[in-house]
Short mmCIF file of C-alpha atoms in Angstrom, two decimals:
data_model
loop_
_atom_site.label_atom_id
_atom_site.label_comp_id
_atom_site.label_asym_id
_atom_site.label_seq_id
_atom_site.Cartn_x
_atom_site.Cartn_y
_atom_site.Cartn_z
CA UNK A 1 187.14 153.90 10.94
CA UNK A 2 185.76 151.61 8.05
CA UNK A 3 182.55 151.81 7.83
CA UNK A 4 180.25 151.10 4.43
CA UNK A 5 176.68 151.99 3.43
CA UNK A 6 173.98 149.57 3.37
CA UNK A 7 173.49 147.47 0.02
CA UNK A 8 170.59 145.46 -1.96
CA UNK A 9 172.88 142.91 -3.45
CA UNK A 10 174.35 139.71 -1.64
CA UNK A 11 178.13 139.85 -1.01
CA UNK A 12 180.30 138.94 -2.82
CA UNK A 13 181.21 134.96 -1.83
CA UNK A 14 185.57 135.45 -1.04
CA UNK A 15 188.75 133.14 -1.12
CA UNK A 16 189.94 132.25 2.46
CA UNK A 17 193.30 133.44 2.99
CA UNK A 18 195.84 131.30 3.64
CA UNK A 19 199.59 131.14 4.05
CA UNK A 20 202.22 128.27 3.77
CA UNK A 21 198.64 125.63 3.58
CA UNK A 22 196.48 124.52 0.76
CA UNK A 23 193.39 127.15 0.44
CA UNK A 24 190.23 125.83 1.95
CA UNK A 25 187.54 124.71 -0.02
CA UNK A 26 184.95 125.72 1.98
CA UNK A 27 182.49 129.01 2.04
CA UNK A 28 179.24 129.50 3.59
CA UNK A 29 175.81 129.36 1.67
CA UNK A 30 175.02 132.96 0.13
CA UNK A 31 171.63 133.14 0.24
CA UNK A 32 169.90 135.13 3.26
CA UNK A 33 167.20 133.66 5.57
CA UNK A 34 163.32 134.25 5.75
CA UNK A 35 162.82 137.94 7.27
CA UNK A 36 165.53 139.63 5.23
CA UNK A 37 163.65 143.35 5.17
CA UNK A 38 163.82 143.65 9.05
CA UNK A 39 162.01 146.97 10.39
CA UNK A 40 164.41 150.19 10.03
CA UNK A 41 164.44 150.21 13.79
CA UNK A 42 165.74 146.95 13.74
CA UNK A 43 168.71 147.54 11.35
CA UNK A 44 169.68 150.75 13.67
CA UNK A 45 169.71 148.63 16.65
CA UNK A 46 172.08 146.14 14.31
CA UNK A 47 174.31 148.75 13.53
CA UNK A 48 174.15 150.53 16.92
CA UNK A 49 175.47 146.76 18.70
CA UNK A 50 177.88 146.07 15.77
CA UNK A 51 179.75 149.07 16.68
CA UNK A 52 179.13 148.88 20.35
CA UNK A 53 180.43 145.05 20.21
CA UNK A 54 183.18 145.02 17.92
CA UNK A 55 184.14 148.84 17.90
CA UNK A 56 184.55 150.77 14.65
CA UNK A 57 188.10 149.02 13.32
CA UNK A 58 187.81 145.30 13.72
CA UNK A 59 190.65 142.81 12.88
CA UNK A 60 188.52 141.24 9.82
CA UNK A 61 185.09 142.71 7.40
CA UNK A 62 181.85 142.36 9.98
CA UNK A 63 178.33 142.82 7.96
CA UNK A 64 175.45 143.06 9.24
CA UNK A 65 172.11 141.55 7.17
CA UNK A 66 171.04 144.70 5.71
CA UNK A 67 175.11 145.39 4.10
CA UNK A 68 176.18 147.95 6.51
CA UNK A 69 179.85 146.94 7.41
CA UNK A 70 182.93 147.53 9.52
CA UNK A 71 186.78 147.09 9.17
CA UNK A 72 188.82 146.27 6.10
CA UNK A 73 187.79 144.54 2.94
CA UNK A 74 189.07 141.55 3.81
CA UNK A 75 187.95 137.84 2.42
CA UNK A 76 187.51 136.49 6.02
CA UNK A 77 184.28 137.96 6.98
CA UNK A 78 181.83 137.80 10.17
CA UNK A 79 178.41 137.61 8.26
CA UNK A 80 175.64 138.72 10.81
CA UNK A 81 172.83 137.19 8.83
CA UNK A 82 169.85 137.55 11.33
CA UNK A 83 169.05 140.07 14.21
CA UNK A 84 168.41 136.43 16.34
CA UNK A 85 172.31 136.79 16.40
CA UNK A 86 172.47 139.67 18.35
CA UNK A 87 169.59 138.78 20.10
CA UNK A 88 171.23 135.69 21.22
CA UNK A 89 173.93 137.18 22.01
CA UNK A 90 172.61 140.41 24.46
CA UNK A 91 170.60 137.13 26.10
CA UNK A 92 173.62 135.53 26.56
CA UNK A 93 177.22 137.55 26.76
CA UNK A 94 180.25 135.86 25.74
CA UNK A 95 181.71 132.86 23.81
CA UNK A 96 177.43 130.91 24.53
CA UNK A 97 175.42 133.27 23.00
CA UNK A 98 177.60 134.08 19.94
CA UNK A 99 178.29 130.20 19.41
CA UNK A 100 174.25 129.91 19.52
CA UNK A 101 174.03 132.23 16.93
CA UNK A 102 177.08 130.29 14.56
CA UNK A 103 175.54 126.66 14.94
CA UNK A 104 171.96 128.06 14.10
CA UNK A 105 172.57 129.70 11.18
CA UNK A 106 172.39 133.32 12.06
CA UNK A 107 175.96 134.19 11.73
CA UNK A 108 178.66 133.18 9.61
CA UNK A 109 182.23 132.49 9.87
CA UNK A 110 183.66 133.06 6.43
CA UNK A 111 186.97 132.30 5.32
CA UNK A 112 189.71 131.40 7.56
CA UNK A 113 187.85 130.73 10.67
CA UNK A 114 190.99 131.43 13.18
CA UNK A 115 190.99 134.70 11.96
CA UNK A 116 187.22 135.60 12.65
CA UNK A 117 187.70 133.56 15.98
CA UNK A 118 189.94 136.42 16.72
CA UNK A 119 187.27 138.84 17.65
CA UNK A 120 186.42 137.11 20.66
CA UNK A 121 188.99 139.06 22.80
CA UNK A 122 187.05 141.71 21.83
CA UNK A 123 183.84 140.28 22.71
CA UNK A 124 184.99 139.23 26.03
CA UNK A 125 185.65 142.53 27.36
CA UNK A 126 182.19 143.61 26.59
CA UNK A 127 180.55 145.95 28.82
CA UNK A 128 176.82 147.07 28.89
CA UNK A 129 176.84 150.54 27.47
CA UNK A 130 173.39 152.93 26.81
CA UNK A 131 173.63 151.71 23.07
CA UNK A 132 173.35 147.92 23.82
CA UNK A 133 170.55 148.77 26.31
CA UNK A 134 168.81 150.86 23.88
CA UNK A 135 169.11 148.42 20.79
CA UNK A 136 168.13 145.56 23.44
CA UNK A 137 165.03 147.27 23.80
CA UNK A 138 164.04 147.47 20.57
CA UNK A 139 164.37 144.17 19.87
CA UNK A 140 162.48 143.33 22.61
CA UNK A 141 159.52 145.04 21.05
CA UNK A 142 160.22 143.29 17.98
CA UNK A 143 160.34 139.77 19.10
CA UNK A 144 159.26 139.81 23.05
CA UNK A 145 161.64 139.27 25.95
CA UNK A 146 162.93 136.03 25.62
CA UNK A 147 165.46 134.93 23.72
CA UNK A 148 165.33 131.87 20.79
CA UNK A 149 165.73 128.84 21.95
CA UNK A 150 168.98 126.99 22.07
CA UNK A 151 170.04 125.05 19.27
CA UNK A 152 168.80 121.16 19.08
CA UNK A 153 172.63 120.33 18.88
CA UNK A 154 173.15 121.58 22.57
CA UNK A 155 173.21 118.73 25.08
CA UNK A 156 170.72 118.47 27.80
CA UNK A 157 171.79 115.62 30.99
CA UNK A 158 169.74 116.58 33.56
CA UNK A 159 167.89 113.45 34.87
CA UNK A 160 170.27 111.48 33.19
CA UNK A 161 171.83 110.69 37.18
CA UNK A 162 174.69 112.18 39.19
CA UNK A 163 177.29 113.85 37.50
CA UNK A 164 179.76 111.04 36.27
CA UNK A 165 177.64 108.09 37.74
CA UNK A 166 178.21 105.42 34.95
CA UNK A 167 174.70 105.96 33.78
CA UNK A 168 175.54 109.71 33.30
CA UNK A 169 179.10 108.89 31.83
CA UNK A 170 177.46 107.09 29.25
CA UNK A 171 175.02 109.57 28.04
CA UNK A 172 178.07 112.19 27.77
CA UNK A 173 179.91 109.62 26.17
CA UNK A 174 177.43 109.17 23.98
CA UNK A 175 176.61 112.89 23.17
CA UNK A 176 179.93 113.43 22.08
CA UNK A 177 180.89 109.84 20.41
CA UNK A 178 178.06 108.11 18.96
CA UNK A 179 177.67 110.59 16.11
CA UNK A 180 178.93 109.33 12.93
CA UNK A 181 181.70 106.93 12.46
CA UNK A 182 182.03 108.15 8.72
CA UNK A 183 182.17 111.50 10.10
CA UNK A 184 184.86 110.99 12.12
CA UNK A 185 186.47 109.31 9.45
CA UNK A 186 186.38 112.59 7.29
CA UNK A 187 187.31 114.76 10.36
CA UNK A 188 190.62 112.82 12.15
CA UNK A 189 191.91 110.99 8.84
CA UNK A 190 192.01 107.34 8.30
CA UNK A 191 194.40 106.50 11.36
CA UNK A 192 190.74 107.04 13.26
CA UNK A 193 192.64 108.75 16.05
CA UNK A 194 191.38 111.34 18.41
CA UNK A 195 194.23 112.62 20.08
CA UNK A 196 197.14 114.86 19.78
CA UNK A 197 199.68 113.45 17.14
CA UNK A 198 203.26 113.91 17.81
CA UNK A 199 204.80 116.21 15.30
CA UNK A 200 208.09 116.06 13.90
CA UNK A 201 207.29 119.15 12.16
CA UNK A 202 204.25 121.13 10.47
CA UNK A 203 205.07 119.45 7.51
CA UNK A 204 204.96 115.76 8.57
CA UNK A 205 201.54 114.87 8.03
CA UNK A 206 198.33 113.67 10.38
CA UNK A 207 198.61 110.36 9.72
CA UNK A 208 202.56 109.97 10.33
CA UNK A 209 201.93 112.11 13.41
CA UNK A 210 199.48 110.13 14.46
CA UNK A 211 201.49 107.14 14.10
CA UNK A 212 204.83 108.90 15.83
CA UNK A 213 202.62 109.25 18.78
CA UNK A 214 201.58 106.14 19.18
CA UNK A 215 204.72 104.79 19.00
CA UNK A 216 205.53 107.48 21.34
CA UNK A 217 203.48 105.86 24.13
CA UNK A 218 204.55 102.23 23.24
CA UNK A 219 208.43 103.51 23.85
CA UNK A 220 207.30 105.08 27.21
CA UNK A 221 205.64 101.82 28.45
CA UNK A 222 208.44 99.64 27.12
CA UNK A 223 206.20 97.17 25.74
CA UNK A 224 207.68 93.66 24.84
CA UNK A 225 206.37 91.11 22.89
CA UNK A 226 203.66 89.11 24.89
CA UNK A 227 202.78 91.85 27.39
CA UNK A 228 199.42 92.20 28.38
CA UNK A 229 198.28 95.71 27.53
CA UNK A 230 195.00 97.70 28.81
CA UNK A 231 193.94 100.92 26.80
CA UNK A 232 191.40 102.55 28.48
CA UNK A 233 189.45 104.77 26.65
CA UNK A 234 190.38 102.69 23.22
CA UNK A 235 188.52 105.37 20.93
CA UNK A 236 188.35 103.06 17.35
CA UNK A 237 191.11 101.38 18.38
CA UNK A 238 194.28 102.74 17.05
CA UNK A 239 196.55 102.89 19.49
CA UNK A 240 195.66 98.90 20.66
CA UNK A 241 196.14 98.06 16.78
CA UNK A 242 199.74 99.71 16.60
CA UNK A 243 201.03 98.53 19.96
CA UNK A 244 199.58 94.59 18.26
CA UNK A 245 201.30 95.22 14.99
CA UNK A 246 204.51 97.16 16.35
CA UNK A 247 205.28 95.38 19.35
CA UNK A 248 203.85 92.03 19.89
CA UNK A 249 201.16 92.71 22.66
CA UNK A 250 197.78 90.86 24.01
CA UNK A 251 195.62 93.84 23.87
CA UNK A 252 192.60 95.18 25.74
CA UNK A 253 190.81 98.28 24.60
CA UNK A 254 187.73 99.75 26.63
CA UNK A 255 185.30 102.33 25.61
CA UNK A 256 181.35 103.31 26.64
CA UNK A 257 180.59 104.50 23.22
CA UNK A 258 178.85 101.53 21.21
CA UNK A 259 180.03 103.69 17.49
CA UNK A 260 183.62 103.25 18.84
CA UNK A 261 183.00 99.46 19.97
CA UNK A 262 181.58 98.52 17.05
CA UNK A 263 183.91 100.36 14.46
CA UNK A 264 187.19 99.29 16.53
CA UNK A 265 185.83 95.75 16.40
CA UNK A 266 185.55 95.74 12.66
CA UNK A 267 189.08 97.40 12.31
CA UNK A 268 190.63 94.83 14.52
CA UNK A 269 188.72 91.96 12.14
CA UNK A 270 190.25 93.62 9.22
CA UNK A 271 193.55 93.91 10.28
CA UNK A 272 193.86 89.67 11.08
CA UNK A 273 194.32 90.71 14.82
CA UNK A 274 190.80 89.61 16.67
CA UNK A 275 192.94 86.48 18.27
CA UNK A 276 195.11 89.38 20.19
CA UNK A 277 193.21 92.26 20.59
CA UNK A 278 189.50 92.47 22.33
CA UNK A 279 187.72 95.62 22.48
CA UNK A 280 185.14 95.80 25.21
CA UNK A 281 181.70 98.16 25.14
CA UNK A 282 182.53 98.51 29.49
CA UNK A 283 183.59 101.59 31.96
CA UNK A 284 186.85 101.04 34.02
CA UNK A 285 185.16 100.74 37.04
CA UNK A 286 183.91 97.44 35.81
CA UNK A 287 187.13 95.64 35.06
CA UNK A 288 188.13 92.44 36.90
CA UNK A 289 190.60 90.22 35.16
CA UNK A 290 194.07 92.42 35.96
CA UNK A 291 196.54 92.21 35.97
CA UNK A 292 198.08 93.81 33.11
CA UNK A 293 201.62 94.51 32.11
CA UNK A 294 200.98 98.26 31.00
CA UNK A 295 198.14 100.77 30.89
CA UNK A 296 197.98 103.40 28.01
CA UNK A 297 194.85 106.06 28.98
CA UNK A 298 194.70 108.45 26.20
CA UNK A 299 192.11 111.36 26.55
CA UNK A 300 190.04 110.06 29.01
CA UNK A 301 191.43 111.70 32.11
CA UNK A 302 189.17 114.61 30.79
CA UNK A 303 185.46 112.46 31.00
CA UNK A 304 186.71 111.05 34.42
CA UNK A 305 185.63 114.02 37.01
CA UNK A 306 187.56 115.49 39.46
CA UNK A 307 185.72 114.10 42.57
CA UNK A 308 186.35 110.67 40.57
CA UNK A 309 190.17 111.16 39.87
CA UNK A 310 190.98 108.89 43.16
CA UNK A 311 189.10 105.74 42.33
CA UNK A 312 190.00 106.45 38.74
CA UNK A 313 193.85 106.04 39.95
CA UNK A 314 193.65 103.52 42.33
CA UNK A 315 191.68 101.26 39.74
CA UNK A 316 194.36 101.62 37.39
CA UNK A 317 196.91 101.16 40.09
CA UNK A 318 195.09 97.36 40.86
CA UNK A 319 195.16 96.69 37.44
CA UNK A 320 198.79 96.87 37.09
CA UNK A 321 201.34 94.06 37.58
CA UNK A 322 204.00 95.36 40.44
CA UNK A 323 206.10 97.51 37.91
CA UNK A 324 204.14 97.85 34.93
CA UNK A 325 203.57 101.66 33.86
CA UNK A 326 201.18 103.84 32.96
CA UNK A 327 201.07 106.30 30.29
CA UNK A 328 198.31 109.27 30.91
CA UNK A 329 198.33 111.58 28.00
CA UNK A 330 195.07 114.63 28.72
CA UNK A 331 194.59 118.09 28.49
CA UNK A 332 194.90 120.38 31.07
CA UNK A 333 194.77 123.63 31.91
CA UNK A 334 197.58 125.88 33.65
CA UNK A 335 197.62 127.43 37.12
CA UNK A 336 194.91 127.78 39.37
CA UNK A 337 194.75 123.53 40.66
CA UNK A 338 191.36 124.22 42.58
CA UNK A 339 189.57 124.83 39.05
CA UNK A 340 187.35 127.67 40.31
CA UNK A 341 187.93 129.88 37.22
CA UNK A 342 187.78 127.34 34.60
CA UNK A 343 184.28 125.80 36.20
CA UNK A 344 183.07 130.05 36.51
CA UNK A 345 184.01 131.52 32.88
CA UNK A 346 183.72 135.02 33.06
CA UNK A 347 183.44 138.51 31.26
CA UNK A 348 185.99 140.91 32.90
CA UNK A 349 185.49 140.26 36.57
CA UNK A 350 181.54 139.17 35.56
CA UNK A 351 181.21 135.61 36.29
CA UNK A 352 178.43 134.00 34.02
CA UNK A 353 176.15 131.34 34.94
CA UNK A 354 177.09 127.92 35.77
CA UNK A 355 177.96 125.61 32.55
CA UNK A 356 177.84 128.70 30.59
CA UNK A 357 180.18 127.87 28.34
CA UNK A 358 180.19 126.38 24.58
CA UNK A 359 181.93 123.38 25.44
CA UNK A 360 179.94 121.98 28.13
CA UNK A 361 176.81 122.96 26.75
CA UNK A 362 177.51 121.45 22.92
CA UNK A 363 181.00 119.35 23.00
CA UNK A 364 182.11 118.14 26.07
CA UNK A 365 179.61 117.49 28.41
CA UNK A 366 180.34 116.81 32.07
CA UNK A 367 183.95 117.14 31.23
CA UNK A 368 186.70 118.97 33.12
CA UNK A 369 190.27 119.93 32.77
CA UNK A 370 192.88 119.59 36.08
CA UNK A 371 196.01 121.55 36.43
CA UNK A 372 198.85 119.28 36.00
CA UNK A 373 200.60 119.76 39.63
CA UNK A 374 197.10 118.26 40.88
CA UNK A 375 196.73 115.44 38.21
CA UNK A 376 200.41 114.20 39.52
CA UNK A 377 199.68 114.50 42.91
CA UNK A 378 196.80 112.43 42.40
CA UNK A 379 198.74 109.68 40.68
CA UNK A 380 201.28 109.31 43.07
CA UNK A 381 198.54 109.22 45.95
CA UNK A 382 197.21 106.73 43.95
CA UNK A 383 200.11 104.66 44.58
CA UNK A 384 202.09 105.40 40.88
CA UNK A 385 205.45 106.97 41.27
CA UNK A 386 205.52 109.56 38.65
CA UNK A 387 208.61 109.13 36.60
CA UNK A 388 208.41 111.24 33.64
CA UNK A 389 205.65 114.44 32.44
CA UNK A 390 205.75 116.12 28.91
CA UNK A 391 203.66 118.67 27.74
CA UNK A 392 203.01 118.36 23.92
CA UNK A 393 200.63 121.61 23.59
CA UNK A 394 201.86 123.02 20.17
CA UNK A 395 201.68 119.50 18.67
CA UNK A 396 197.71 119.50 19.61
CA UNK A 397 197.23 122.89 18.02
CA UNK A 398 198.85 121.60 14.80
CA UNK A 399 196.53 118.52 14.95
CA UNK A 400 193.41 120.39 15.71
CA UNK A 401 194.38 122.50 12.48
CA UNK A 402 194.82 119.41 10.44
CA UNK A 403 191.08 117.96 11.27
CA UNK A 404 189.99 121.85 10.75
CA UNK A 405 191.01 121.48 7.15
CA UNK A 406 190.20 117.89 6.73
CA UNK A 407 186.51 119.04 7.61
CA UNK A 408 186.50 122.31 5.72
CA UNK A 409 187.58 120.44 2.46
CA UNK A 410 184.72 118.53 2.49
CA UNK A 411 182.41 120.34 4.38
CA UNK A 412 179.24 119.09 2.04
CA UNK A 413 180.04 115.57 2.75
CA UNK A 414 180.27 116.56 6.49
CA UNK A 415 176.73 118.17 6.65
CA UNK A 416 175.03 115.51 4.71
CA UNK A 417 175.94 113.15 7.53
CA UNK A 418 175.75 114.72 11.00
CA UNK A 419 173.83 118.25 9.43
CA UNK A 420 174.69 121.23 9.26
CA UNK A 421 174.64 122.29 13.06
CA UNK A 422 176.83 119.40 14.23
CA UNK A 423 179.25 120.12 11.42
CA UNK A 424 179.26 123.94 12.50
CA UNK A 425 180.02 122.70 16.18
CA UNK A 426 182.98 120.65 15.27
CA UNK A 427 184.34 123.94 13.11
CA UNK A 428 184.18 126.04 16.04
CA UNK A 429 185.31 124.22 18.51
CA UNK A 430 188.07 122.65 17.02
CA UNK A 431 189.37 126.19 15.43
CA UNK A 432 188.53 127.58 18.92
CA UNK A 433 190.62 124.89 20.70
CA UNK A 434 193.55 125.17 18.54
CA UNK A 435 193.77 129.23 19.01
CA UNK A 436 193.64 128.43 22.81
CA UNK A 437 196.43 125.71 22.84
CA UNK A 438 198.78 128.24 20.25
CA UNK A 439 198.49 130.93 22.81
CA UNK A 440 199.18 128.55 26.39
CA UNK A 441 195.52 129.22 27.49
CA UNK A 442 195.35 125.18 27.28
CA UNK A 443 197.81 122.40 27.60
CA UNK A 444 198.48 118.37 27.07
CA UNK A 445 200.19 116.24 28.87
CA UNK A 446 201.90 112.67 28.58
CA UNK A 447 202.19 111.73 32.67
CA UNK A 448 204.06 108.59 33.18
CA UNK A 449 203.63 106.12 36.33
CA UNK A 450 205.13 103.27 37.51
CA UNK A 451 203.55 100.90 40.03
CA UNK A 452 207.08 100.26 42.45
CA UNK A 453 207.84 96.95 42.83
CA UNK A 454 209.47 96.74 46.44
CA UNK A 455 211.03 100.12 45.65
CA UNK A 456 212.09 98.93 42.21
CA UNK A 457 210.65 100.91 39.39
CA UNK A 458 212.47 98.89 36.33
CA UNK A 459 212.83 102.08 34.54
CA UNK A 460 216.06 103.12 32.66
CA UNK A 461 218.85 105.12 34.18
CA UNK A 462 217.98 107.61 31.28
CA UNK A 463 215.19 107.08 29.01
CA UNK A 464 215.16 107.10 25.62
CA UNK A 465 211.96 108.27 24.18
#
């Protein structure tokens, strides 16, 4: 057991570790908020949970606000900075309460963050024990019985309509999208795409990747010069700019998020292509001038809703030209197809409340994930005939690395546009979501459809993408 004596003096500020990868170029602020000299009961209660939480020999250094430390001396640290951490966190058990306490302030992730993300195994088999009830008690005394309020970064839909109405699709949309088109910029790279590149190794680079995958789904929809092409979901309009560059189409990109119509507009002016490319601020369900030769729909299966998933299909299957394809490229999740566990996340065999979870409640609202059997079975009731399905999961965790760094690097820039909470939410999640795709907890898949044409599919015999 590693355990060190309380301190006066700040710690020291350490160099991330890093292997095979540039280092980072980001560290947390050093100074310590208002309230530093916390009662002594309070600091016992600190050090009681620390141990209770993370048990005496943590993976990485965890120090509490008053110095007093577990595990090695390492230079990724888990910087407790504020009892409200803990507090949060007792309130609130599991991945909610300890992201509260990250995108506040009151905890910090130093160094590399997937190796402080790391402790969360541990923190998801907590179990109440006489120590956390005790130190909850305390602080109960010391700051009454409820716990601090969420952060202002954590969405809030409710009268916003029925879950994925187009009024409430919007406002998701919205939470999610319409943050900062410079930021975005900084995050994903200049290709402006937010999807899972296509890797031809770790070394190739996000903006070749990027550029391999878009070609990727232009080769799966066999796109020929003059085809009319629909791109739902259009993002800033990357993939509707390649396939107009690279293969000769009439484009059609769609989004609801008026920072991604705007910006794909002005990328589309700038590239000479606004005579064959025309990117619409409109929701699928409002489309009428099929039909279209191809259909790319590239991370929006995700926003669309389970009990929507039918009309989402059979919109797209109208909109298609009697064999034209399409290409749906989303995350999923494996096993269980009814979704119970991923809608009920849990601690051991404790399910937690409802839309407990960090993603919903600061990322993705209203979003959901389907298991892949069910998201083909859905296509091909929709009509499609499902001729080809690749799962690309490894190449999404080396992409959501990549916009990791790209944000760490320049961190102040990042902060000075969307603040320091938002940046702190992209961080986590994004580190978070690439630890979950490297170990098969999530996956991505490229599904693609063809609309039969009196049993012809005009695929083929063998493909060659």
């Amino acid at each position: 057991m590693t355990v060190d004596r309380p301190v006066d003096t700040e710690p020291e500020q350490s160099t991330p570790e890093r292997s095979a990868a540039p280092p980072r170029q980001w560290s947390p602020p050093a100074t310590r908020p208002a309230g530093f000299d916390w009662p002594p009961e309070v600091d016992r209660a600190g050090r009681d949970l620390l141990l209770d939480l993370f048990g005496p020999d943590p993976e990485v250094r965890v120090e509490l606000w008053d110095g007093f430390a577990i595990g090695p001396d390492t230079s990724t640290k888990v910087i407790i900075r504020s009892p409200h951490a803990l507090r949060r966190a007792l309130f609130h058990p599991g991945e909610l309460g300890f992201a509260r306490g990250y995108v506040a302030g009151d905890l910090e992730l130093d160094g590399d963050v997937f190796a402080a993300l790391a402790l969360r195994e541990r923190i998801t088999r907590l179990r109440p024990s006489p120590a956390a009830v005790r130190a909850l008690a305390v602080l109960v005394r010391q700051f009454g019985p409820r716990p601090p309020q969420p952060p202002p970064e954590e969405t809030r839909l409710r009268g916003r309509g029925r879950q994925h109405s187009r009024t409430r699709d919007a406002a998701a949309i919205s939470h999610h999208y319409d943050v900062s088109n410079d930021f975005y910029r900084l995050v994903l790279g200049p290709s402006m795409t937010y999807s899972c590149a296509v890797w031809e190794s770790p070394e190739t680079g996000l903006t070749a990747a990027q550029t391999a995958k878009h070609e990727l789904v232009c080769r799966k929809l066999g796109l020929r010069p003059g085809e009319r092409l629909l791109d739902v979901g259009c993002g800033w309009g990357g993939m509707v700019l390649h396939a107009a560059r690279h293969h000769g189409v009439e484009a059609v990109g769609i989004t609801i998020s008026a920072e991604q119509a705007a910006e794909a507009r002005r990328r589309v002016a700038e590239a000479g292509l606004a005579d064959r490319i025309e990117i619409r601020l409109q929701d699928y369900r409002e489309i009428t001038d099929g039909p279209f030769d191809a259909i790319s729909s590239v991370g929006m299966v995700e926003h669309v809703g389970r009990a929507k998933l039918p009309v989402y299909f059979d919109t797209l299957f109208r909109l298609l030209r009697p064999g034209g394809r399409l290409l749906n490229h989303g995350i999923s999740f494996p096993g269980d197809p009814a979704g119970a566990a991923r809608r009920r996340p849990r601690i051991g065999p404790v399910p937690l409340p409802r839309d407990a979870d960090f993603l919903h409640r600061y990322v993705f609202p209203d979003g959901e994930l389907h298991e892949i059997g069910a998201l083909v079975t859905l296509m091909q009731a929709g009509g499609f005939e499902v001729r080809h399905v690749e799962n690309l999961r490894e190449h999404y965790a080396l992409t959501l690395r990549a916009w990791v760094t790209n944000l760490e690097n320049r961190w102040d820039e990042a902060v000075a546009l969307v603040g320091a909470g938002r940046a702190r939410v992209w961080r986590l999640y994004m580190a978070g979501s690439a630890l979950s795709f490297e170990a098969g907890r999530s996956q991505i898949h490229q599904v693609l459809g063809v609309r039969p044409d009196s049993g012809a599919s005009h695929q083929p015999l063998r493909p060659s993408y």
